Coordinates of C-alpha atoms in Angstrom, one line a residue:
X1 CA 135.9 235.7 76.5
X2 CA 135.3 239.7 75.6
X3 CA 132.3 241.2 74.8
X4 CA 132.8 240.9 71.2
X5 CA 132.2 237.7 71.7
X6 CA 135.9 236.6 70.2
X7 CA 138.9 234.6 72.4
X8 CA 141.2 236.8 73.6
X9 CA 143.6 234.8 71.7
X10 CA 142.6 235.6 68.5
X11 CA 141.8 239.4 68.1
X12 CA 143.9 240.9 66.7
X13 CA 143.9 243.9 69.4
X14 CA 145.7 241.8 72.1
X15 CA 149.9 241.4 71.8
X16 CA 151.4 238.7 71.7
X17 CA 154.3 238.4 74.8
X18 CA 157.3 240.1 73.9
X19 CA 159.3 237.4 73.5
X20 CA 157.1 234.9 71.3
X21 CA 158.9 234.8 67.5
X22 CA 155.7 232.9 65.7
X23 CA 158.2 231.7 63.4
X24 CA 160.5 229.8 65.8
X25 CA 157.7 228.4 67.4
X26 CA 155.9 227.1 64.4
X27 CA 159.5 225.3 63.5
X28 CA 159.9 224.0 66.8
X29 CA 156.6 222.1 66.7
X30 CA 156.7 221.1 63.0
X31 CA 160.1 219.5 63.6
X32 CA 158.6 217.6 67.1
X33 CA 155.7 216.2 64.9
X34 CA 158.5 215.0 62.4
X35 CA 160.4 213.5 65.2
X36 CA 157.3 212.4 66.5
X37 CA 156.2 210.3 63.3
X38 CA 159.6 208.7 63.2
X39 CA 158.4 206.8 66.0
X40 CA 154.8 206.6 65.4
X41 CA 154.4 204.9 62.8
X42 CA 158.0 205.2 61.3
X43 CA 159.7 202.4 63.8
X44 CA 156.2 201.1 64.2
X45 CA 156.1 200.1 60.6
X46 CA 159.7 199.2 60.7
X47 CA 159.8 196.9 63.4
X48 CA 156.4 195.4 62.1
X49 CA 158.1 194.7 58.6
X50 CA 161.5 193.5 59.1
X51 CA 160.8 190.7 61.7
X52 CA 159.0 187.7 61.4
X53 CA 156.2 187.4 60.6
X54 CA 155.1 185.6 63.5
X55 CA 156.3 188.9 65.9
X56 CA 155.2 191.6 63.4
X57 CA 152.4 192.6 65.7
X58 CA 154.5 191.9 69.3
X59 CA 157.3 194.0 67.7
X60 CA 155.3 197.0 66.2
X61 CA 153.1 197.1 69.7
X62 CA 156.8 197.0 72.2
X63 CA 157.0 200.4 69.9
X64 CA 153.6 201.7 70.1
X65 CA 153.5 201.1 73.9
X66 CA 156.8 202.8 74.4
X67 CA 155.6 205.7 73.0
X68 CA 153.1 206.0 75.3
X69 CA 154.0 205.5 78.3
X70 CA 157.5 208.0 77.9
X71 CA 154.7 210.6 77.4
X72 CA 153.1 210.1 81.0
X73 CA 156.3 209.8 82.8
X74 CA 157.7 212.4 81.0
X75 CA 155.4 215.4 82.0
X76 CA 155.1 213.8 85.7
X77 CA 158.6 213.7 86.4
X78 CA 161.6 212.7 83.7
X79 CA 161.4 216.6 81.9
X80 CA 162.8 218.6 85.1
X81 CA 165.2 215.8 85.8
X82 CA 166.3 216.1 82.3
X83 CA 166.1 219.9 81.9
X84 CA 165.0 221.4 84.9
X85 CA 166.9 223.1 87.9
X86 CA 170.3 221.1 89.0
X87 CA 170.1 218.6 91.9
X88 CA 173.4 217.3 91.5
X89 CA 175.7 217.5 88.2
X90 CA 174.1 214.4 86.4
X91 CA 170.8 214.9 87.3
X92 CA 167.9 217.5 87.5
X93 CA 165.0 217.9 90.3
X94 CA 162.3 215.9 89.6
X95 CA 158.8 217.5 89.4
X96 CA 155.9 217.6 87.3
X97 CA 155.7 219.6 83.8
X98 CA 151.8 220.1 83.9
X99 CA 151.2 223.4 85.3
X100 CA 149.7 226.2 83.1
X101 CA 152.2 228.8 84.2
X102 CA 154.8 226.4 83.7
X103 CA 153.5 225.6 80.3
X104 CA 152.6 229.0 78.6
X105 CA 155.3 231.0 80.2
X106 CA 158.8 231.3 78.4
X107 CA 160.6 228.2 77.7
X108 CA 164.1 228.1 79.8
X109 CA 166.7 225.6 80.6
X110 CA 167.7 227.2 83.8
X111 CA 171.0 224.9 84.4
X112 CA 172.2 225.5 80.9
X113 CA 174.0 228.9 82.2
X114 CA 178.2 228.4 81.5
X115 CA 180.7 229.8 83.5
X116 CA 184.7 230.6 83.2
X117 CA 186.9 228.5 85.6
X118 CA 187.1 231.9 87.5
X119 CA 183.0 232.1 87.8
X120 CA 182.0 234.7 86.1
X121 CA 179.4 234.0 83.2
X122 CA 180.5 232.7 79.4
X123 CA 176.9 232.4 78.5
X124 CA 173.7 232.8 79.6
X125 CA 170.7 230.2 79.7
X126 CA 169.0 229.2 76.9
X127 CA 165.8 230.7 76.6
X128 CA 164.3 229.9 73.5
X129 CA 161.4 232.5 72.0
X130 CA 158.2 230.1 72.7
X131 CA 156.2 228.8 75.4
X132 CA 157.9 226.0 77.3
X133 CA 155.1 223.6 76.1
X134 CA 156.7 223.8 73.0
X135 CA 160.1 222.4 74.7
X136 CA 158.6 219.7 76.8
X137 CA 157.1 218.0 73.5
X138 CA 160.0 218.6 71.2
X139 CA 162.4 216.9 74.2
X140 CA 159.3 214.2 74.9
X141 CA 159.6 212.7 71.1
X142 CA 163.2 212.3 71.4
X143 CA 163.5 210.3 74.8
X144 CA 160.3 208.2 73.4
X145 CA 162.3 207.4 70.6
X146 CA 165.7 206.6 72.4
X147 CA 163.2 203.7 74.2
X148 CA 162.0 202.3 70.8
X149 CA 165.3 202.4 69.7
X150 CA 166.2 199.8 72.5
X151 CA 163.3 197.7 72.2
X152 CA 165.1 197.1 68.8
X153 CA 167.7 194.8 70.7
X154 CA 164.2 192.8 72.2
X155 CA 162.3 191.7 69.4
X156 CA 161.3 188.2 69.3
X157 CA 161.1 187.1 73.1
X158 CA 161.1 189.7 75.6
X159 CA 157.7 189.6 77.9
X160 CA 155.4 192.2 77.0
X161 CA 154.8 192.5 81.3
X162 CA 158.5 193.5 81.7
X163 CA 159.1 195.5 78.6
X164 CA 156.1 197.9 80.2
X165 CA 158.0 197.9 83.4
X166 CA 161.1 198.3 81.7
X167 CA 160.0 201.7 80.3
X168 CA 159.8 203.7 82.9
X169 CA 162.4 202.8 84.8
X170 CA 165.2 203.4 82.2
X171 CA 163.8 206.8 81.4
X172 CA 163.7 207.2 84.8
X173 CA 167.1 206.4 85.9
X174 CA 169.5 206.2 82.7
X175 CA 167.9 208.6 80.1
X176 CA 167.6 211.8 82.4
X177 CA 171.0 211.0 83.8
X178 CA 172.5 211.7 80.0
X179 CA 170.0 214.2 79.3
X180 CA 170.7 217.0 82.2
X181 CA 174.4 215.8 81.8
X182 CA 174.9 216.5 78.2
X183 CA 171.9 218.8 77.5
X184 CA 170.5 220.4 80.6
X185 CA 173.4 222.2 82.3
X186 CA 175.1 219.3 83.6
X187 CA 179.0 218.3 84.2
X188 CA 180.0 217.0 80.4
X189 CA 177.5 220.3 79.4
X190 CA 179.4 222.4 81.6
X191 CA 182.6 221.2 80.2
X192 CA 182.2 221.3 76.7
X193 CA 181.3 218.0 75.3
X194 CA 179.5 218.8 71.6
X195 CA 176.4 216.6 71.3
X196 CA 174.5 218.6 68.8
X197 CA 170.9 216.4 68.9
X198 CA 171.6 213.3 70.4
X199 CA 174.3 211.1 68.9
X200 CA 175.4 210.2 73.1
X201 CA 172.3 211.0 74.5
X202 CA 170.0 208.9 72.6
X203 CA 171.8 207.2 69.9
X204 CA 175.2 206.0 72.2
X205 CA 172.2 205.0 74.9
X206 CA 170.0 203.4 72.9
X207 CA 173.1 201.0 71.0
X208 CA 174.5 200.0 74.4
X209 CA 171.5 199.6 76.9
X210 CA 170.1 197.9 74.0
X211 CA 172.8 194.8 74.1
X212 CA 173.2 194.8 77.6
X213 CA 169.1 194.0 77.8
X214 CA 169.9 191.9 75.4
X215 CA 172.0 190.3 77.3
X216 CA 170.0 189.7 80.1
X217 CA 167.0 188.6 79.1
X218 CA 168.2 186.2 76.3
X219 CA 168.1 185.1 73.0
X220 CA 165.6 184.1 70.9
X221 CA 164.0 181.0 70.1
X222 CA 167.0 179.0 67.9
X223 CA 164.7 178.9 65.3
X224 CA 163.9 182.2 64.8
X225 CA 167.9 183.0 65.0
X226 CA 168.8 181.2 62.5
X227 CA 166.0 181.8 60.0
X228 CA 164.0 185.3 60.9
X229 CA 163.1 186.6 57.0
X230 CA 161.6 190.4 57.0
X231 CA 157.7 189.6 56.1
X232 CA 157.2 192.8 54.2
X233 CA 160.3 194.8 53.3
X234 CA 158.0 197.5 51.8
X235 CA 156.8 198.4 55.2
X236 CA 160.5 198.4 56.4
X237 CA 161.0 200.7 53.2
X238 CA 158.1 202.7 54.2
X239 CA 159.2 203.0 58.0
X240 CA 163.0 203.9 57.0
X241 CA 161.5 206.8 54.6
X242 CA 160.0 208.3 57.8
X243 CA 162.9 208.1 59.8
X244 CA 165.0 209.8 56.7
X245 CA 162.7 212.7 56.4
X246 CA 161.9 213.1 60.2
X247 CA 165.4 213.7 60.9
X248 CA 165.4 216.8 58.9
X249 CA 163.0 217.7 62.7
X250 CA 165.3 215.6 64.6
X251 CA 168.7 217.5 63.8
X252 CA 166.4 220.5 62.1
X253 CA 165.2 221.5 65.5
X254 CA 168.9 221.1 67.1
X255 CA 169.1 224.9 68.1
X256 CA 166.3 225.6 69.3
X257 CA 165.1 227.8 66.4
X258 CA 164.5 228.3 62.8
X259 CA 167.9 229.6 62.4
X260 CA 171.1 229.0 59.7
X261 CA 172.2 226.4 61.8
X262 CA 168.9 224.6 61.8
X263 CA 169.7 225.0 57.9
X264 CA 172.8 223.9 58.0
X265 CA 172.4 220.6 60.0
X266 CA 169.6 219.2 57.5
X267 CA 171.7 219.8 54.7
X268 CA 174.8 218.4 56.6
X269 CA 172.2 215.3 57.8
X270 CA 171.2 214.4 54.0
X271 CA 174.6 214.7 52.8
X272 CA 176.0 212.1 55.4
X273 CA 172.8 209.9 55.5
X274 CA 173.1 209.7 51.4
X275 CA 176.7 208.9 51.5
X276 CA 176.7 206.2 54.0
X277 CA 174.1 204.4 52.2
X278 CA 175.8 204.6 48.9
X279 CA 178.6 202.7 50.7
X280 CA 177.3 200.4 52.4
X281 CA 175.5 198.9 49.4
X282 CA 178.9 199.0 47.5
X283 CA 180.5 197.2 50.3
X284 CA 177.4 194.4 50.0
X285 CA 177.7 194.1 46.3
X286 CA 181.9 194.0 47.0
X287 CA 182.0 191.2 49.1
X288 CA 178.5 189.5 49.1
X289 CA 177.9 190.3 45.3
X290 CA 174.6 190.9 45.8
X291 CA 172.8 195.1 47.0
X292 CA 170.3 193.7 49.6
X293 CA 167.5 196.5 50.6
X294 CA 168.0 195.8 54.2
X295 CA 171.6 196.8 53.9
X296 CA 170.6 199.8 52.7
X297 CA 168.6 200.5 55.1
X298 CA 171.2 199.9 57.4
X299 CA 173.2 202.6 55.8
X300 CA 170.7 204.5 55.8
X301 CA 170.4 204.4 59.8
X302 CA 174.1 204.9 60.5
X303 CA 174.2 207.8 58.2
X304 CA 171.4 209.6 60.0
X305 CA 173.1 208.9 63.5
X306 CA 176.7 209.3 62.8
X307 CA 176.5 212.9 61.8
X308 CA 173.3 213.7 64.4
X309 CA 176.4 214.5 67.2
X310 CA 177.9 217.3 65.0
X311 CA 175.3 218.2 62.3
X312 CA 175.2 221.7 63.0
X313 CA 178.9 222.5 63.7
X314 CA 180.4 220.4 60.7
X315 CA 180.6 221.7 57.1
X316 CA 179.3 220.1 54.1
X317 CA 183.0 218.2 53.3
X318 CA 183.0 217.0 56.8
X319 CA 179.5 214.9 56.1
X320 CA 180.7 213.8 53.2
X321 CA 183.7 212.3 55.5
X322 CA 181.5 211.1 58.0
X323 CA 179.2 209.5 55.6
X324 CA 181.7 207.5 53.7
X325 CA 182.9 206.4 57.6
X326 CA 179.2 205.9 58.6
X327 CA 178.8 203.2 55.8
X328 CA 181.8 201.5 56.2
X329 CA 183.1 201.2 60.0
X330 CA 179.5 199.5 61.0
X331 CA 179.5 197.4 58.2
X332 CA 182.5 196.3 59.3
X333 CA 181.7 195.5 63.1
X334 CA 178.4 193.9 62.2
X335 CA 179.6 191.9 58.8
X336 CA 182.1 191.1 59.3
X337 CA 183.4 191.6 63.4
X338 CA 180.2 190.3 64.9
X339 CA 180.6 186.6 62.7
X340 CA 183.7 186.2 64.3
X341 CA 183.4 187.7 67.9
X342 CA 182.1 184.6 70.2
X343 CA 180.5 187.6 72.3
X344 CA 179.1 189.4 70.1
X345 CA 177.4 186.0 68.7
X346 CA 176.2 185.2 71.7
X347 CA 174.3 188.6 72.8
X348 CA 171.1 188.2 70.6
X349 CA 171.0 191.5 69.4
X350 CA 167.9 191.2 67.2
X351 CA 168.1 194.4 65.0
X352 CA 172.1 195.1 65.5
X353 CA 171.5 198.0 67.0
X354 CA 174.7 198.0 69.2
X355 CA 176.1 198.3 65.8
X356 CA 173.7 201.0 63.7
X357 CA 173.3 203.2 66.9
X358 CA 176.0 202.3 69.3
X359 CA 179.0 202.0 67.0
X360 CA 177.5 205.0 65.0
X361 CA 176.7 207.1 67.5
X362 CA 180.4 206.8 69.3
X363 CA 182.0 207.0 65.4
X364 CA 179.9 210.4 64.8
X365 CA 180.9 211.9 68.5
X366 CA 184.7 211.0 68.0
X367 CA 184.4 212.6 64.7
X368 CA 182.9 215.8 66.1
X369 CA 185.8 216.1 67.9
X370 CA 188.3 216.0 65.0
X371 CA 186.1 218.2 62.2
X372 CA 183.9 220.5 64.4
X373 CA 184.4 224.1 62.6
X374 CA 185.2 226.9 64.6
X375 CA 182.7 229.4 63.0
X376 CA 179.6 227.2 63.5
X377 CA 180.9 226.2 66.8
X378 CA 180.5 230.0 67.9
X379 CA 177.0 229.9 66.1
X380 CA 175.4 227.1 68.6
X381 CA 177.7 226.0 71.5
X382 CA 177.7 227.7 75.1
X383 CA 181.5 227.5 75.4
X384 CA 183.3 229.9 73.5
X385 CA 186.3 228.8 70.7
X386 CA 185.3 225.0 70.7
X387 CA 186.8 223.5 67.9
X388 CA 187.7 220.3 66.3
X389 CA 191.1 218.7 66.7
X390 CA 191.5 218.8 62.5
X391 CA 191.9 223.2 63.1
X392 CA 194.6 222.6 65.8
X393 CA 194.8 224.8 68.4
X394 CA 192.3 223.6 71.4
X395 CA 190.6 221.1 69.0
X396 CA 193.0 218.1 70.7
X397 CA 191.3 219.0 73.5
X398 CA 188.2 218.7 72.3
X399 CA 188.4 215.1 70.9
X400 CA 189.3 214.1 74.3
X401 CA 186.4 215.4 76.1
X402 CA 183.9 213.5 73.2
X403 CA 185.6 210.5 74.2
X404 CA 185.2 210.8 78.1
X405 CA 181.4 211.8 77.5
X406 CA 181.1 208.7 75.5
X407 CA 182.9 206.5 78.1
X408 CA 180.6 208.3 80.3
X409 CA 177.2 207.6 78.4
X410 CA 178.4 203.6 78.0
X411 CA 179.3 202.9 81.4
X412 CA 176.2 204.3 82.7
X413 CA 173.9 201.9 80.9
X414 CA 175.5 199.3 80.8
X415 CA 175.6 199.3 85.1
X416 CA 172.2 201.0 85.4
X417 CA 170.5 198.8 82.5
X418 CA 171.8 195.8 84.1
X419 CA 170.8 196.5 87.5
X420 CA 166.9 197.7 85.7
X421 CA 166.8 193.8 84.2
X422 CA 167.7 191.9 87.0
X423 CA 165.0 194.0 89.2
X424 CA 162.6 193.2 87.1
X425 CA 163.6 190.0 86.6
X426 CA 163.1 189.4 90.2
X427 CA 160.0 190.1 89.9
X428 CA 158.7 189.1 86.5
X429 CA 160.5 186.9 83.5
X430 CA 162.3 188.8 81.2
X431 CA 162.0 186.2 78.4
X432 CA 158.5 184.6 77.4
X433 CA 158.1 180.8 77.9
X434 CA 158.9 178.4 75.3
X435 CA 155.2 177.9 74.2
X436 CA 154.6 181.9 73.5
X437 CA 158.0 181.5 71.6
X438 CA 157.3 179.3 69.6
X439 CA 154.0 180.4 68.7
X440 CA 154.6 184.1 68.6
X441 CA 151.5 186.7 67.9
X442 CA 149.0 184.5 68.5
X443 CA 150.1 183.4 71.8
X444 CA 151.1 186.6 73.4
X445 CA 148.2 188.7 71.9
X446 CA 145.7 186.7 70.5
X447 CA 146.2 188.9 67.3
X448 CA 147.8 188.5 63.7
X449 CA 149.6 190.5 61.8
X450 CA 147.7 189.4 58.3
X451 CA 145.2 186.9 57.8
X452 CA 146.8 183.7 56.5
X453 CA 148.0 180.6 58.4
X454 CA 151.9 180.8 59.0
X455 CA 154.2 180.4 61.4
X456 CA 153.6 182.2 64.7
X457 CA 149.7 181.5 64.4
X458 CA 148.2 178.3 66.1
X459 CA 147.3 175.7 63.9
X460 CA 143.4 175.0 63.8
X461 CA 142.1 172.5 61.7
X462 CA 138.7 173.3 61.4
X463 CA 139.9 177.0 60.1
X464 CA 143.3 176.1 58.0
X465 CA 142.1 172.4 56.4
X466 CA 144.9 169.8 55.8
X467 CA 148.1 170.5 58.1
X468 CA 151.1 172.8 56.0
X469 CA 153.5 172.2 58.1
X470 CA 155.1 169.6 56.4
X471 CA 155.8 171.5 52.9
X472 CA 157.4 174.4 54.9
X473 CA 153.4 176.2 55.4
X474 CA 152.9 180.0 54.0
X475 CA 156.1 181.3 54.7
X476 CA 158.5 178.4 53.2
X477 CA 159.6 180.0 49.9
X478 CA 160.6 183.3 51.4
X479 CA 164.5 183.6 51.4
X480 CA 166.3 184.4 54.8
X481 CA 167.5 187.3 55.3
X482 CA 168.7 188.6 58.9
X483 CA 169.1 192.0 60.0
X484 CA 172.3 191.1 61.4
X485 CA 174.3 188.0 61.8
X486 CA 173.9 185.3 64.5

């Protein structure tokens, strides 16, 4: 405190560190508070909405929790793994982020230098003009979200004990692995695979851990997979119109400043996101003659995360491309593929996310590699005349590395979430007991999502009167509609 009585921080008289742009930093934090909401409440709501009713509050709480608990583990030990000095080339060294001179120093990625085959530097490390607190919570939202993604997959009968255990463990040993990998400085970094903001690292992940979890802890009650209505599609509305606008953060804050690429990517995002809708509601009303709101929301999602791989080093055509793809291929594979693959029937996949984030996500990195431009490549990418395979040249290249980092990104988690599942199944049940499934809510957390007798709330005569059961109780009239097919 001086004598005047006034912070240090906020006279006027003291300079701020040569290398803080206010304006950059400002950015960087609105667009982590964006990404931010797109979890909490964005999926929060979403999840709560779109399932039944009987798992609105289990579902929006998996979320909720999630969110939490990547926060702890994150700035005690999954940031430097995933953006911190180089252990080995998939992984950074593990140490806390909580250190004031850590914090309110410079932010740096120090593995993020490139070299020439030769050795000699292509590119310096990024170094971004804002306090590395700025970095840790901008890269925090984004692996908090990749896990809420995945609980997508688990709605409906996963155990609340091992979804909690489940959290840190895949940050721990499958997120930072992609992260440092693709991001931090390590080998598909180092050899030029474009991920702009997260179409392998969090969308790729999130779609494949997602149905191998799935996988291994089982489907849901039969029941609920054949009948599981949304209970309030308005909150699924309201949840998918905070994922829309929070990606203008989520590929807004891509570069790492409030630059013309950060420009360019929102544009490019809305573009592709708007697109892909549009389609996949034609392709609904095409061959199902009805536009269903969930199917549009659908769209919606594999708009956002087909173009999130190459949003700032794509121009405005190339989205529109990518969004008409986007709505189409995925509609495909979950409409259409998925009713007649026995396999892919028999993974119980609640929210089809190995189809709006794992097919999307591979679609929008294969397509970075054909219609990356060479000019905004130079504007944002550490490796020097990256280009798509549609300019010629080295672009054939190019398409080949995006599909060895994707190859990459799925083989790790499906091994590494598969090994994480039967761990914990050793330990705990990965799947709740009949009784909690067929109850829901009430049974797991002794809470409701409204106040009305339904299914998923124990039936108690002295508080609900005559038994409903037998005309189909609160929830009879409302028609089925699955967010994707089983």
């Amino acid at each position: 405190m001086a004598a005047s009585g006034v912070p240090l921080a906020y006279q006027s008289s003291t300079p701020s560190p040569d290398w803080l742009n206010k304006g950059d930093n400002a950015w960087q934090l609105t667009a982590a508070t964006l990404v931010g909401l797109q979890s909490f409440p964005g999926l929060v709501v979403l999840y709560g909405g779109v399932v039944k009713k009987k798992w609105a509050v289990n579902s929006a709480f998996m979320a909720l929790y999630a969110f939490a608990a990547v926060w702890i583990c994150w700035v005690t030990w999954a940031y430097n793994m995933s953006f911190g000095d180089k252990l080995i080339p998939i992984w950074g060294k593990a140490r806390p982020a909580l250190n004031q001179g850590f914090l309110v120093g410079q932010a740096a990625l120090p593995a993020t230098a490139h070299y020439h085959a030769d050795g000699s530097p292509e590119t310096l490390a990024v170094t971004p003009l804002y306090p590395m607190a700025t970095v840790v919570y901008f890269q925090c939202v984004f692996a908090a979200i990749t896990l809420i993604l995945i609980a997508g997959s688990l709605l409906g009968r996963m155990s609340f004990l091992a979804w909690m255990i489940f959290v840190p463990l895949w940050l721990t040993f499958s997120y930072t692995i992609g992260a440092f990998s693709v991001w931090g400085g390590g080998f598909l970094f180092q050899w030029g695979v474009i991920d702009y903001c997260g179409g392998y690292v969090i969308h790729l992940s999130a779609g494949f851990a997602g149905f191998t979890a799935a996988y291994w802890v089982g489907p849901r009650a039969t029941k609920d997979r054949e009948r599981f209505p949304p209970n309030n599609i308005l909150f699924t509305l309201t949840g998918a119109g905070l994922l829309w606008m929070g990606w203008a953060g989520f590929n807004g804050g891509g570069p790492y400043a409030a630059n013309v690429v950060a420009s360019m990517s929102v544009v490019n995002t809305n573009i592709c996101t708007a697109m892909s809708l549009i389609v996949w509601t034609c392709l609904d009303v095409i061959f199902f003659k009805k536009p269903s709101v969930i199917g549009a929301v659908q769209g919606m999602i594999t708009g956002l995360v087909c173009i999130t791989p190459g949003a700032g080093v794509v121009q405005g055509w190339a989205a529109l491309v990518m969004g008409v793809l986007a709505g189409s291929i995925p509609w495909y594979t979950m409409m259409i593929l998925h009713k007649r693959s026995r396999f892919l029937k028999h993974v119980d996949d609640t929210l089809g996310v190995i189809h709006t984030h794992g097919v999307a996500g591979l679609l929008g990195g294969l397509l970075t590699g054909l219609l990356a431009d060479p000019t905004l490549c130079n504007l944002f990418l550490p490796v020097t005349n990256s280009q798509g395979a549609f300019y010629g040249g080295v672009g054939g290249a190019q398409f080949g590395k995006q599909l060895v980092g994707a190859l990459f990104i799925i083989g790790w988690n499906v091994a590494v979430t598969s090994v994480i599942c039967v761990a914990i199944n050793a330990i705990v049940p990965l799947r709740m007991t009949e009784d909690k499934l067929e109850v829901g809510d009430d049974a797991v957390h002794g809470e409701e999502a409204y106040a009305l007798w339904g299914d998923g709330e124990l039936y108690d005569i002295t508080r609900h009167g005559a038994d409903e059961t037998e005309h189909g109780g609160r929830g009879g009239a409302v028609a089925p509609v699955t967010m994707t097919p089983n």
